[in-house]
mmCIF file of C-alpha atoms in Angstrom:
data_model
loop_
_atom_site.group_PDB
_atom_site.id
_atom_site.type_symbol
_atom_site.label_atom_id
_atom_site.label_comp_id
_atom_site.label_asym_id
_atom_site.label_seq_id
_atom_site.Cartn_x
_atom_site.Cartn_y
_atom_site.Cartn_z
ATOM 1 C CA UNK A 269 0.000 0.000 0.000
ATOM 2 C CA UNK A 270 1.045 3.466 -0.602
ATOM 3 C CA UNK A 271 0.605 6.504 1.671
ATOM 4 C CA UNK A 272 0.908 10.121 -0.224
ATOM 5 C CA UNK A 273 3.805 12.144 1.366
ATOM 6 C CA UNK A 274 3.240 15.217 3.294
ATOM 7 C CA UNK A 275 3.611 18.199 1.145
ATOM 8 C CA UNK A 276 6.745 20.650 2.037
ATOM 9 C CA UNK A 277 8.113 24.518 0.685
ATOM 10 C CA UNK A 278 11.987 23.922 0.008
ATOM 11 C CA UNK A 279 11.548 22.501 -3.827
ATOM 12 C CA UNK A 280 13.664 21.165 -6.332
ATOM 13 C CA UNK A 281 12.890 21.717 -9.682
ATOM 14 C CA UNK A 282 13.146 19.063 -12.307
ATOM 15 C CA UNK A 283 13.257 20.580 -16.153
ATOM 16 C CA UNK A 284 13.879 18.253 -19.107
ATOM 17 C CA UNK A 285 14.651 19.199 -22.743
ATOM 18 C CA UNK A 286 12.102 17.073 -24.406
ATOM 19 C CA UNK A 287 12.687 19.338 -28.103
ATOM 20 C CA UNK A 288 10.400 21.699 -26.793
ATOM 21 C CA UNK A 289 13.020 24.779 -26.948
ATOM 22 C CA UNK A 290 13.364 27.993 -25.133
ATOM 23 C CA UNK A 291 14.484 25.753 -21.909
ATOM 24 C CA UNK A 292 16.159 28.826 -19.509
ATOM 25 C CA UNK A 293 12.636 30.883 -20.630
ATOM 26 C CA UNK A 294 11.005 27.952 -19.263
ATOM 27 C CA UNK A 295 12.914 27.057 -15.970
ATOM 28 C CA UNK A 296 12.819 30.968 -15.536
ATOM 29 C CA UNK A 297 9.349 30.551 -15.156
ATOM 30 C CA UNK A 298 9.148 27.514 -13.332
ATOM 31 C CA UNK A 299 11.157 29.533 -10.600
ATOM 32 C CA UNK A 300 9.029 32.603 -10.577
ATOM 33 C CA UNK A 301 5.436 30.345 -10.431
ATOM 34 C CA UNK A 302 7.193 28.017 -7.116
ATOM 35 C CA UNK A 303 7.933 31.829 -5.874
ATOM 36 C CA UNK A 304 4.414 32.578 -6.592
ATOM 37 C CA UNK A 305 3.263 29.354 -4.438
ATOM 38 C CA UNK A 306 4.861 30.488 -1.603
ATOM 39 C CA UNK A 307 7.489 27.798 -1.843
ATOM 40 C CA UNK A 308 11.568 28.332 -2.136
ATOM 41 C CA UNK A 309 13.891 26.911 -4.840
ATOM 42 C CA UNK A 310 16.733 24.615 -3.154
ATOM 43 C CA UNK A 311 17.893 23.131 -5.997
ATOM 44 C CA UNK A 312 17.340 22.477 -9.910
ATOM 45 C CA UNK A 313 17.257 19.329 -12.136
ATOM 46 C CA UNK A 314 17.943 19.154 -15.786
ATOM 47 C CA UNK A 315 18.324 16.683 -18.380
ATOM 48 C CA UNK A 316 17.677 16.035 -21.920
ATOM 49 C CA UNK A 317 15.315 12.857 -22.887
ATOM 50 C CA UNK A 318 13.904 12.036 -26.413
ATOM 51 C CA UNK A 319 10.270 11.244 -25.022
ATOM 52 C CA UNK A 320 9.162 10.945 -21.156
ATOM 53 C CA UNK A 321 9.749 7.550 -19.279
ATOM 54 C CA UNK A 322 6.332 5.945 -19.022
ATOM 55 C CA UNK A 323 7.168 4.529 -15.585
ATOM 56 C CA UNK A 324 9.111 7.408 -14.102
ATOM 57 C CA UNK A 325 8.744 10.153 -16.746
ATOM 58 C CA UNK A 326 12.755 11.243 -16.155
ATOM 59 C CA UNK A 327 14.161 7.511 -16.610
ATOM 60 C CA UNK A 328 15.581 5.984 -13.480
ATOM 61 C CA UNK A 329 19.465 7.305 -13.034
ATOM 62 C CA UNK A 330 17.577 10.816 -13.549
ATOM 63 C CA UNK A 331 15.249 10.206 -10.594
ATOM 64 C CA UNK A 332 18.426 9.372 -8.438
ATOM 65 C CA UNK A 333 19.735 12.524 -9.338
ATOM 66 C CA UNK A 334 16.738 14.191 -7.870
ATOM 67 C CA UNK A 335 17.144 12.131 -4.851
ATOM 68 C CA UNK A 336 20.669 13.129 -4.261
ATOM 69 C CA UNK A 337 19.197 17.066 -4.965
ATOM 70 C CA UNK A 338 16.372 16.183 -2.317
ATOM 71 C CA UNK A 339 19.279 15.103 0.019
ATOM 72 C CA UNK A 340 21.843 17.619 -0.805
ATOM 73 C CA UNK A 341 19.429 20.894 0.216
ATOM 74 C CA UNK A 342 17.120 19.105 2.643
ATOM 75 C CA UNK A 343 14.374 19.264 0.286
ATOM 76 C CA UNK A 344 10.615 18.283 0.755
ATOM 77 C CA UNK A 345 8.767 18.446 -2.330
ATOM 78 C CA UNK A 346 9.632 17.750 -6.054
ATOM 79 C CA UNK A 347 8.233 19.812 -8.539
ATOM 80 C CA UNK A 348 8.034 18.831 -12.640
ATOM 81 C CA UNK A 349 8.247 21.531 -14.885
ATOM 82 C CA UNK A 350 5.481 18.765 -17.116
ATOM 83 C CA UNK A 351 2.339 17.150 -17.067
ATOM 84 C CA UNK A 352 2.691 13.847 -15.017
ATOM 85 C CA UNK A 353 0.394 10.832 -15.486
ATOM 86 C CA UNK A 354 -1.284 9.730 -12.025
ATOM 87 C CA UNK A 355 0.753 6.793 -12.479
ATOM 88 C CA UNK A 356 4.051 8.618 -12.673
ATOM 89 C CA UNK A 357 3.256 10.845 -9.982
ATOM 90 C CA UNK A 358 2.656 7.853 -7.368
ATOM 91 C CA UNK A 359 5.948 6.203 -8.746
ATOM 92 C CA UNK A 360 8.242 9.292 -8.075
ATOM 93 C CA UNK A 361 6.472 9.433 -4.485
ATOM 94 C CA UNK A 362 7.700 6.010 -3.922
ATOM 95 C CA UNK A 363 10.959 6.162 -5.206
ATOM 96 C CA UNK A 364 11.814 9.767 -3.292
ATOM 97 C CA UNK A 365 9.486 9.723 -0.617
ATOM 98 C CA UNK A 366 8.315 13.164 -0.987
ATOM 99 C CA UNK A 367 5.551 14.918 -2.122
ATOM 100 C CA UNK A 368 5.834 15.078 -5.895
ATOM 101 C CA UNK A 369 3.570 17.672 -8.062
ATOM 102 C CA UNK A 370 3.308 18.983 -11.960
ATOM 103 C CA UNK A 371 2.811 22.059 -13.525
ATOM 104 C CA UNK A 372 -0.768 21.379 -13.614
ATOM 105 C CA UNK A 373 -1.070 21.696 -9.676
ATOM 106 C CA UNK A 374 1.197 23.901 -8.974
ATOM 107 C CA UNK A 375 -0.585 26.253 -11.091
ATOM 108 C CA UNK A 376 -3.621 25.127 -9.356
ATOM 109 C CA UNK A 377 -2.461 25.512 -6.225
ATOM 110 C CA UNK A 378 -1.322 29.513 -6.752
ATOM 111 C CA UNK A 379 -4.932 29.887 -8.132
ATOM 112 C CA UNK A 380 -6.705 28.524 -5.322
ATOM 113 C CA UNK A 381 -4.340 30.889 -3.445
ATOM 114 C CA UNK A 382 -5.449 34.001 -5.333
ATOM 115 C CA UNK A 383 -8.916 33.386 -5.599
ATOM 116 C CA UNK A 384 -11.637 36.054 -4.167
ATOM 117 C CA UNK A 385 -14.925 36.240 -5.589
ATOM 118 C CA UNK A 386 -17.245 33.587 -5.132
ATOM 119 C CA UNK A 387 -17.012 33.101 -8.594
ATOM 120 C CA UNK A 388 -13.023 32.981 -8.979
ATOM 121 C CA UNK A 389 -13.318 30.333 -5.837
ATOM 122 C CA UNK A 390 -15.850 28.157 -7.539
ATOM 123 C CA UNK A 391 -13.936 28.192 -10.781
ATOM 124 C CA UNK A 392 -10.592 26.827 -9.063
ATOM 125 C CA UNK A 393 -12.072 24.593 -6.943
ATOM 126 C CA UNK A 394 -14.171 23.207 -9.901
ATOM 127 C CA UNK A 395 -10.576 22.492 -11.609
ATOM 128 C CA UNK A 396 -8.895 20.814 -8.841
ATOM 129 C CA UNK A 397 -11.833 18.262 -8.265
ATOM 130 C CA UNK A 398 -11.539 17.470 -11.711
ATOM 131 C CA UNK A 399 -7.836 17.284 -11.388
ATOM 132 C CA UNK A 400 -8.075 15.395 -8.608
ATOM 133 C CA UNK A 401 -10.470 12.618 -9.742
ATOM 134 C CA UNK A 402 -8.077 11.117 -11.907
ATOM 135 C CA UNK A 403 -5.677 10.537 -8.849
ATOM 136 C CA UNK A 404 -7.857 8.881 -6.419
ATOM 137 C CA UNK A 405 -7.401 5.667 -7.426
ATOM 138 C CA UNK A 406 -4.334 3.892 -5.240
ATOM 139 C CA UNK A 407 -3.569 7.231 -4.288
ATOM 140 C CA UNK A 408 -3.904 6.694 -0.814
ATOM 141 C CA UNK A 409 -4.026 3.761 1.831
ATOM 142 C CA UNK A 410 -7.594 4.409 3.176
ATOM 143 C CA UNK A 411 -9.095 4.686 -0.189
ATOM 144 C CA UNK A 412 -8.250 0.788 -0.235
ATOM 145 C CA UNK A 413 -10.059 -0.455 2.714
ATOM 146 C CA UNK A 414 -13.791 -0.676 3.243
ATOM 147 C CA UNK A 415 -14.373 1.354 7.024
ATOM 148 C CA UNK A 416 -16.068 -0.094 9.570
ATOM 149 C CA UNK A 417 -15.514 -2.872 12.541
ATOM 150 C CA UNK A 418 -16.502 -5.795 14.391
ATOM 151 C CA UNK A 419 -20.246 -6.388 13.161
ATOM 152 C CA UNK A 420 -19.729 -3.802 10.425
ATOM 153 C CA UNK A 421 -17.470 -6.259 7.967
ATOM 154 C CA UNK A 422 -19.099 -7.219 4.711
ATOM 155 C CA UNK A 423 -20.637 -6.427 1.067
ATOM 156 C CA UNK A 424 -20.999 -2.708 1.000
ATOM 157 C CA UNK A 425 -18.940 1.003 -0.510
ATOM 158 C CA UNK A 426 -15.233 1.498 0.099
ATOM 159 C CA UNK A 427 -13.966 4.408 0.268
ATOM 160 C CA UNK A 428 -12.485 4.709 -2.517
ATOM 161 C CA UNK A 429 -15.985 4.463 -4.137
ATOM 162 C CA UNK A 430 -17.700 6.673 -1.548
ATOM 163 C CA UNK A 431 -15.146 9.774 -2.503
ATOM 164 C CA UNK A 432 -15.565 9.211 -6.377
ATOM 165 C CA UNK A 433 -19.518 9.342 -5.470
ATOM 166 C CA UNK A 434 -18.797 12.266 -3.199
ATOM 167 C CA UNK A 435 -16.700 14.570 -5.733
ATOM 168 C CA UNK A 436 -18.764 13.437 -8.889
ATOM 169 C CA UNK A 437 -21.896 15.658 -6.716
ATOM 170 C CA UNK A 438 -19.909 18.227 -5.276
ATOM 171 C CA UNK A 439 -18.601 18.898 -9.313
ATOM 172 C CA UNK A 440 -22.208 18.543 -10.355
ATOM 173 C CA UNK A 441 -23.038 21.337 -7.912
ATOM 174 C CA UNK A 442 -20.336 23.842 -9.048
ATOM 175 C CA UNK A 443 -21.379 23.415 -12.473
ATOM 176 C CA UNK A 444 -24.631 24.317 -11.729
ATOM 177 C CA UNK A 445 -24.006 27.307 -9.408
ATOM 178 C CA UNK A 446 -21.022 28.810 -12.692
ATOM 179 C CA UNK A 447 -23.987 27.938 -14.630
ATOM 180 C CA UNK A 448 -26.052 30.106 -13.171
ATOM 181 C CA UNK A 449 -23.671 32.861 -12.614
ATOM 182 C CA UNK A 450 -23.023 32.851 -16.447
ATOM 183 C CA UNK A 451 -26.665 33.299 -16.992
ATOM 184 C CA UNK A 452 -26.677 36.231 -14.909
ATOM 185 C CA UNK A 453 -23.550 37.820 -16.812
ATOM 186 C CA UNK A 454 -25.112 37.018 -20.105
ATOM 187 C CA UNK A 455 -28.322 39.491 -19.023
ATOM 188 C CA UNK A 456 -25.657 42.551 -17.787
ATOM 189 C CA UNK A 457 -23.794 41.737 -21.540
ATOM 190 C CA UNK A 458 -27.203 41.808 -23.426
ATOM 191 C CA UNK A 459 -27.839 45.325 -21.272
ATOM 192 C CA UNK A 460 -24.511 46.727 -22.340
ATOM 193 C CA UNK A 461 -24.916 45.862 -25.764
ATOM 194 C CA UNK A 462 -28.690 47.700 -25.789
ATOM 195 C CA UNK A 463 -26.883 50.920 -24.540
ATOM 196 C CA UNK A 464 -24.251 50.705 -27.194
ATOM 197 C CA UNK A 465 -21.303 50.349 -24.754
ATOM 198 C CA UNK A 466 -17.910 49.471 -25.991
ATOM 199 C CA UNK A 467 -16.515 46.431 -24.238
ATOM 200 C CA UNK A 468 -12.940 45.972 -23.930
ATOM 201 C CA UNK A 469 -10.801 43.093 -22.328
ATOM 202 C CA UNK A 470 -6.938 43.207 -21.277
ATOM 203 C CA UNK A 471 -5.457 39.871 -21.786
ATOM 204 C CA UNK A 472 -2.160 38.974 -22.007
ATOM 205 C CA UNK A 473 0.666 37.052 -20.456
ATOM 206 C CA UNK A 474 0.622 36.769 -16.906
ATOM 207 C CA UNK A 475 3.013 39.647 -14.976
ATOM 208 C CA UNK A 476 2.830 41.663 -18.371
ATOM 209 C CA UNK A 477 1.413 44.653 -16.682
ATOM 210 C CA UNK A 478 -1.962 44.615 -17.209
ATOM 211 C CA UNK A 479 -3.710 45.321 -13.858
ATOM 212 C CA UNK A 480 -1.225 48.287 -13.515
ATOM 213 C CA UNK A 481 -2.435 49.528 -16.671
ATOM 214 C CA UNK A 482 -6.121 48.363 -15.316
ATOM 215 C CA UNK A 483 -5.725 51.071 -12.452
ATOM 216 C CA UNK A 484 -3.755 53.536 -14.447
ATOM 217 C CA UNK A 485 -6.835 53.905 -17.111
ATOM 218 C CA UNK A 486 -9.553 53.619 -14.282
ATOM 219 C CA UNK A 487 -7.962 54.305 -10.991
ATOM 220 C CA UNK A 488 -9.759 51.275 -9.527
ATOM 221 C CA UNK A 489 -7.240 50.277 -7.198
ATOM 222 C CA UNK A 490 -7.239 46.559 -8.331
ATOM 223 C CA UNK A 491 -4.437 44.248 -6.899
ATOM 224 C CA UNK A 492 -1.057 44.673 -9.079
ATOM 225 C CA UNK A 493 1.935 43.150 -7.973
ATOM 226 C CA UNK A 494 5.064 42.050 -9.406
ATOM 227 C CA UNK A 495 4.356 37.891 -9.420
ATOM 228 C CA UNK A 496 2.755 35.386 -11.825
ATOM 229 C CA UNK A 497 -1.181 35.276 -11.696
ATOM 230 C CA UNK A 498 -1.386 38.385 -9.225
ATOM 231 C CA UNK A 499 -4.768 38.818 -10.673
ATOM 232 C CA UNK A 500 -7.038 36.530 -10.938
ATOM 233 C CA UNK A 501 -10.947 37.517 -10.932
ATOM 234 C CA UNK A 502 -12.079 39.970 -13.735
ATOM 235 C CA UNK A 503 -12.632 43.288 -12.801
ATOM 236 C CA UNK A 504 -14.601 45.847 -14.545
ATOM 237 C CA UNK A 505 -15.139 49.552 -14.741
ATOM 238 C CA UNK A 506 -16.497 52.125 -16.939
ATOM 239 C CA UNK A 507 -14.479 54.324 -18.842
ATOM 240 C CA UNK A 508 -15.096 57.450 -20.801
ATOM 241 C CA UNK A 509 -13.101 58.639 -23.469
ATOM 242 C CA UNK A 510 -13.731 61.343 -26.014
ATOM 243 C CA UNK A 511 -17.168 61.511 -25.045
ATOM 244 C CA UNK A 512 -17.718 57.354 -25.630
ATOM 245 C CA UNK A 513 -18.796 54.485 -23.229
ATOM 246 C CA UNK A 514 -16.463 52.100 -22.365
ATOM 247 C CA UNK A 515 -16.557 49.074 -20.178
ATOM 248 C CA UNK A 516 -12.865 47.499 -19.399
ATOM 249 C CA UNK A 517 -12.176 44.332 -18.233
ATOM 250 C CA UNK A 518 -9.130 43.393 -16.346
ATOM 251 C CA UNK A 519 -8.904 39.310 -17.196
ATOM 252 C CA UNK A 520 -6.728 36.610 -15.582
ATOM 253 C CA UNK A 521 -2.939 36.643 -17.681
ATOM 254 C CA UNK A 522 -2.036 33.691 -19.861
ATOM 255 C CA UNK A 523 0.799 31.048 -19.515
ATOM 256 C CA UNK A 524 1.998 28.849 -22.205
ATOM 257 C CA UNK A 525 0.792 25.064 -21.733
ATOM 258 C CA UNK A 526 -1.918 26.415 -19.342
ATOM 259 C CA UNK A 527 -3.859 23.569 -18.210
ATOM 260 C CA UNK A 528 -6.740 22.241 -19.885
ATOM 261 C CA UNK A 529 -8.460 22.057 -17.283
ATOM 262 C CA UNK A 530 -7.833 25.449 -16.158
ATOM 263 C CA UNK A 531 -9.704 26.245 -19.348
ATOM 264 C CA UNK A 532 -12.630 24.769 -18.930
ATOM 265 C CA UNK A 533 -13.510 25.477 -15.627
ATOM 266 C CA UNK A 534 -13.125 29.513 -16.435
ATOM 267 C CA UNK A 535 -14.706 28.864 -19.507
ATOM 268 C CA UNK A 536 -17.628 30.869 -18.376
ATOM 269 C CA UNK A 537 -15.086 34.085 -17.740
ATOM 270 C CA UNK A 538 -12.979 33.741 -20.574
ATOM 271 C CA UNK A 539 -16.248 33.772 -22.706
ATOM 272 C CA UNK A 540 -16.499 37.544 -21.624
ATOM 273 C CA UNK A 541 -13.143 37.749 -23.557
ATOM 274 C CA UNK A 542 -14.934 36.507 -26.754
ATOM 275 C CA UNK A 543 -17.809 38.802 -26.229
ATOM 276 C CA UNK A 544 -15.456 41.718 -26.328
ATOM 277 C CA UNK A 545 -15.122 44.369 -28.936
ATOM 278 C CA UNK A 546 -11.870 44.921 -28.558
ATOM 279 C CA UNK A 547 -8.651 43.219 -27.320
ATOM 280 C CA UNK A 548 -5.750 45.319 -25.839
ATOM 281 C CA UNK A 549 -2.782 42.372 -25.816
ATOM 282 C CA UNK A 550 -0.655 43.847 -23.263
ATOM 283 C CA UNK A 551 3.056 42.813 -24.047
ATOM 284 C CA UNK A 552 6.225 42.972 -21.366
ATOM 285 C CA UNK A 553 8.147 44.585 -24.230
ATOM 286 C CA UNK A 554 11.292 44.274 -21.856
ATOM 287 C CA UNK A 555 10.524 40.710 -21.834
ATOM 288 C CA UNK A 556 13.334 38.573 -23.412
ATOM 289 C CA UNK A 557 11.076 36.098 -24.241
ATOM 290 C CA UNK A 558 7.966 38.104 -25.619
ATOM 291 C CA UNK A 559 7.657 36.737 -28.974
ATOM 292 C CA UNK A 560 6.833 33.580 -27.407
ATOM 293 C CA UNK A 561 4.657 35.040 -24.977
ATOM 294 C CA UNK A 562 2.350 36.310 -27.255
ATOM 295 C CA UNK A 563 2.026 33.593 -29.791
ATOM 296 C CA UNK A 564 1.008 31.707 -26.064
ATOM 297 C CA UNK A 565 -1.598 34.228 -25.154
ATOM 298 C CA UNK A 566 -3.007 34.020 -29.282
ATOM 299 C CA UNK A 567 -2.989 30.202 -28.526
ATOM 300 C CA UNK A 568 -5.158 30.591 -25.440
ATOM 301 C CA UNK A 569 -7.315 32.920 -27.211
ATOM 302 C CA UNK A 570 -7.979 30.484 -29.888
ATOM 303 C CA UNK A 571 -9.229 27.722 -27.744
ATOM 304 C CA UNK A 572 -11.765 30.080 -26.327
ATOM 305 C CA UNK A 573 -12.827 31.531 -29.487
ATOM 306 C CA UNK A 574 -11.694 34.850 -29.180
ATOM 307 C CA UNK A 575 -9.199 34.607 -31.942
ATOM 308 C CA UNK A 576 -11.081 36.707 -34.226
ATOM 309 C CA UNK A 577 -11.831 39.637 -32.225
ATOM 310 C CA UNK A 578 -10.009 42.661 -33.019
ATOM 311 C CA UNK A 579 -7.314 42.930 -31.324
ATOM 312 C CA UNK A 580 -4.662 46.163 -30.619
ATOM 313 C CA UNK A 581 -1.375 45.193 -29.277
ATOM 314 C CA UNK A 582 0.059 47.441 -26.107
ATOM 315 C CA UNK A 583 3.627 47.479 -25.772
ATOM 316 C CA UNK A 584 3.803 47.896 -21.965
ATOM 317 C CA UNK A 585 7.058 48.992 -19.819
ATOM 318 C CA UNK A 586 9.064 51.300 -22.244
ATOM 319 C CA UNK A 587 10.385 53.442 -19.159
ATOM 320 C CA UNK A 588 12.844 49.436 -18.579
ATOM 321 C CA UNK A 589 13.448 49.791 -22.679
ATOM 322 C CA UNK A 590 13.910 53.675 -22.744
ATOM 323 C CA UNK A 591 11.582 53.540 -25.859
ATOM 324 C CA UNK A 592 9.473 56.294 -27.273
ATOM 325 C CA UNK A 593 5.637 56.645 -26.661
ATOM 326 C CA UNK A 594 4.290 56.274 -29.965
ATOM 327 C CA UNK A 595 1.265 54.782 -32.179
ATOM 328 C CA UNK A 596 2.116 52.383 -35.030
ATOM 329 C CA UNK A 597 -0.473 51.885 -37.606
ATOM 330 C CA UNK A 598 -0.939 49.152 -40.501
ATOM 331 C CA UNK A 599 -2.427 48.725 -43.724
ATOM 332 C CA UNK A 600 -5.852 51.088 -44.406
ATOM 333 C CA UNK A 601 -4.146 53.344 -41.193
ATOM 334 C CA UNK A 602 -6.027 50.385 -39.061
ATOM 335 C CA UNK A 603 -4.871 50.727 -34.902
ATOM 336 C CA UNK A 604 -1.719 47.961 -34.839
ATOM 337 C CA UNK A 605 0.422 48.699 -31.619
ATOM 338 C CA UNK A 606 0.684 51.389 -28.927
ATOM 339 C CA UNK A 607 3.986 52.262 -27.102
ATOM 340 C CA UNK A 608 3.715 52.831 -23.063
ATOM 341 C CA UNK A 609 4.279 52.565 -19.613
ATOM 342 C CA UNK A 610 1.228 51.986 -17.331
ATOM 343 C CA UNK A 611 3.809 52.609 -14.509
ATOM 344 C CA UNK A 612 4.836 56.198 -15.067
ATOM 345 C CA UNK A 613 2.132 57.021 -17.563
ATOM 346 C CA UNK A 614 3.683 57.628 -20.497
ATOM 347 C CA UNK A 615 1.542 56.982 -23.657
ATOM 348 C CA UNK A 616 -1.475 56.970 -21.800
ATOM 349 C CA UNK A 617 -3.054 59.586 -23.552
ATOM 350 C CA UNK A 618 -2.402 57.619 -26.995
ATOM 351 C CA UNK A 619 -4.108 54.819 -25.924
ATOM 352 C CA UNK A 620 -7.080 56.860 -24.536
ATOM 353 C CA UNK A 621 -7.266 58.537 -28.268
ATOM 354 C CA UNK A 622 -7.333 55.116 -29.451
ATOM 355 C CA UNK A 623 -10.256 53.707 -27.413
ATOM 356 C CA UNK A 624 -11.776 56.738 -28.696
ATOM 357 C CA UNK A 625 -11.538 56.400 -32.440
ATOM 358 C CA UNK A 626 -12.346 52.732 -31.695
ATOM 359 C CA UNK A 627 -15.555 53.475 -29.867
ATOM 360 C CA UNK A 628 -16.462 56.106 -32.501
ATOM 361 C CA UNK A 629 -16.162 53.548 -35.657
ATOM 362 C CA UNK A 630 -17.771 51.158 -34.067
ATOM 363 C CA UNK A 631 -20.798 53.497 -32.898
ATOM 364 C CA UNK A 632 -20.918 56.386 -34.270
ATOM 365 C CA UNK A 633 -19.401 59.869 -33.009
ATOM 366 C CA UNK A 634 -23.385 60.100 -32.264
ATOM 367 C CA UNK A 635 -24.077 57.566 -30.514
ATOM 368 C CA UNK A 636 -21.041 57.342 -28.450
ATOM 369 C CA UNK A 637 -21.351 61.058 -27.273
ATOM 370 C CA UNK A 638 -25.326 60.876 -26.313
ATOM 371 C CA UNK A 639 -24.815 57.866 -24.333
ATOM 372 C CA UNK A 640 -21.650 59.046 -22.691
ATOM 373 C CA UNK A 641 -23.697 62.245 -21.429
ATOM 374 C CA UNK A 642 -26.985 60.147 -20.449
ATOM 375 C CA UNK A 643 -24.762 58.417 -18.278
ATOM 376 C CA UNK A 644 -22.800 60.708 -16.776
ATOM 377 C CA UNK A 645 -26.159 62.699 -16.004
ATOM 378 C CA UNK A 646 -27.819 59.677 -14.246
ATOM 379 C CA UNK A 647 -24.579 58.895 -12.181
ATOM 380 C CA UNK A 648 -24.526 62.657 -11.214
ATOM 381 C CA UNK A 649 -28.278 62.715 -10.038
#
C-alpha cells in the first residue's frame, strides 16, 4: 500500500529538454510560479530525454539525481516543470518519498491561493476536483479499505468508491451554481450591448502589466503586484473617453501550456473575452522572451474563441526599454500597436485617443457622445 507524502516549501525543480526549446525561458518561469506558491527553490534538475519515461517520466538514473538534490538541500517536495500521469506521480512518491507535483497543480495551487470572488473560488475549486479525480485511485491507503468494525465487515462502498460518489456531486453542484452565474452575466452583456457600450478586455501574459495599466486607465485600485497570476478575478469599470462608453475588463494573464483544465472550468469568464469588442494584448516589451509570450496568449485565445476579435497590441514597460511613446499603424491606417508605460504614464493619452476612435467607428461619433452624457447625467443625479 502506498501513503501520499506530506507536502513541504523547500523545492527542487526538475526541467527536461524534451525538443520543446526555449528551456532557460522555461525554468525561468518555473522559478518565478514556485515563488508565486509560496514555496523556495533549493535546488534544480535538468536533463535532456527524447520522449518521457512511461514509468518514471525522467528515466531511473535521472530520478536518483533528484534524490541526491532532495538530500543535498534538505528538500521536501519535487516539482516537474510537465504534465505527469497519475501513475508517474505515485511512482516518483515512492521512489523519493516526498511529495511530488506537476505544472498542472502547482498552477492550481497559486490559483486557489489568489482566488476572491465567489465566482473565482468556484472556478478553481471546480478544476482541482476534476484534477483530482483522476488521482484517487491507489492514491492513498484508506481509499483501499472498506471502514467499519466488528459487526460492520461485509458487502458494502469502500472508500475509494464513496469519494468518487462524493466529488462526482460536489462537481455537479459547481457546475450548476457557474452555470447560473453565467446566466446572470449574459443578461448585464445583453444590457450593455442595448446601450451601445464598448466592451474591452486586457489579456495577455501573466506579470505583463496589465492590472497596472487596469488602475492607471480607471484608478480602480485593483491588486497589481510584481508575481505570476497576481490577478485573478475579472474586474470591470467604466471608462469614458472622447465623449464614448467604455466598459474594461481586467482578465486573468495567460501562460503557455496552461492547463486544460484550467480552461474549462473559467470557460464561463474567458467567454467575456470573446464577447469583447476589442482586445488590448498587453506585451512585457522588456521581456526577453515576448515573442513567445504572445504567440502563447493568441494560442489561449484560440481555444476560447476569441481569436477573431479585433485585437490592438500594447507594448507595456518602455520606461525598462527607454523607448518612445508612440502609435504604429498598418495597412488602411487600421490601430496595430501602442507604445507605453502603465507605470509612469507615459503613452497613456495615446491609448485613450485610441479607445476613442475605436468606440467612434464602431458606434458612431453620435451615438457614443449621447450615451456618454446620459450616463454621466444619471450617475450625477
Amino acid at each position: 500500500m502506498f501513503e501520499r507524502p506530506a507536502s513541504g516549501e523547500r523545492a527542487i525543480l526538475v526541467q527536461l529538454d524534451l525538443g520543446q526549446g526555449a528551456i532557460e525561458e522555461r525554468l525561468s518561469e518555473l522559478k518565478l510560479l514556485v515563488g508565486s506558491a509560496g514555496a523556495s527553490v533549493e535546488g534544480v534538475v535538468q536533463g535532456r530525454r527524447a520522449s518521457p519515461d512511461s514509468k518514471l517520466f525522467a528515466g531511473s538514473g535521472k530520478v536518483q539525481e533528484i534524490a541526491e538534490a532532495l538530500r543535498a538541500n534538505a528538500g521536501d517536495i519535487v516539482v516537474f516543470n510537465h504534465a505527469l500521469s497519475p501513475a508517474q506521480q505515485r511512482n516518483l512518491e515512492r521512489e523519493l518519498q516526498c511529495m511530488v507535483i506537476d505544472r498542472t497543480a502547482l498552477i492550481l495551487d497559486i490559483f486557489a491561493q489568489r482566488a476572491r470572488s465567489h465566482e473565482g473560488k468556484l472556478q478553481v475549486e471546480l478544476a482541482q476536483l476534476e484534477h483530482l479525480a483522476t488521482r484517487l485511485v491507489r492514491g492513498w491507503t484508506h481509499l483501499e479499505r472498506q471502514k467499519g468494525g466488528i459487526g460492520l465487515r461485509g458487502p458494502g462502498e469502500k472508500q475509494l468508491e464513496t469519494d468518487r460518489r462524493l466529488l462526482g456531486n460536489r462537481v455537479k453542484m459547481l457546475k450548476t451554481r457557474l452555470a447560473l452565474i453565467e446566466k446572470q452575466r449574459k443578461v448585464r452583456r445583453r444590457a450593455r450591448e442595448r446601450r451601445d457600450v464598448l466592451s474591452v478586455s486586457l489579456v495577455g501574459y501573466t506579470n505583463a502589466g496589465k492590472s497596472t495599466l487596469f488602475n492607471a486607465l480607471t484608478k480602480a485600485g485593483a491588486y497589481a503586484a510584481d508575481q505570476l497570476f497576481a490577478t485573478l478575478d475579472t474586474t470591470s469599470r467604466r471608462l469614458y473617453v472622447g465623449g464614448a462608453n467604455v466598459v474594461l475588463s481586467d482578465t486573468v494573464g495567460f501562460i503557455r501550456d496552461l492547463p486544460h483544465a484550467l480552461v474549462a472550468a473559467f470557460q464561463a469568464t474567458l467567454e467575456e473575452t470573446a464577447q469583447a469588442d476589442l482586445l488590448l494584448h498587453v506585451v512585457d516589451s522588456a521581456g526577453e522572451d515576448r515573442d513567445a509570450q504572445i504567440e502563447a496568449v493568441n494560442q489561449v485565445l484560440a481555444e476560447i474563441g476569441a481569436a477573431e476579435v479585433p485585437q490592438i497590441l500594447v507594448w507595456n514597460k518602455i520606461d525598462l526599454t527607454r523607448a518612445a511613446a508612440a502609435v504604429e499603424r498598418g495597412d488602411c491606417d487600421k490601430l496595430r500597436r501602442i507604445f507605453l508605460s502603465a507605470r509612469t504614464g507615459e503613452g497613456l493619452d495615446l491609448l485613450r485617443d485610441a479607445l476613442a476612435e475605436v468606440a467612434s467607428q464602431t458606434f458612431g461619433d453620435d451615438a457614443g457622445r449621447a450615451t456618454g452624457a446620459a450616463d454621466e447625467r444619471s450617475e450625477q443625479s
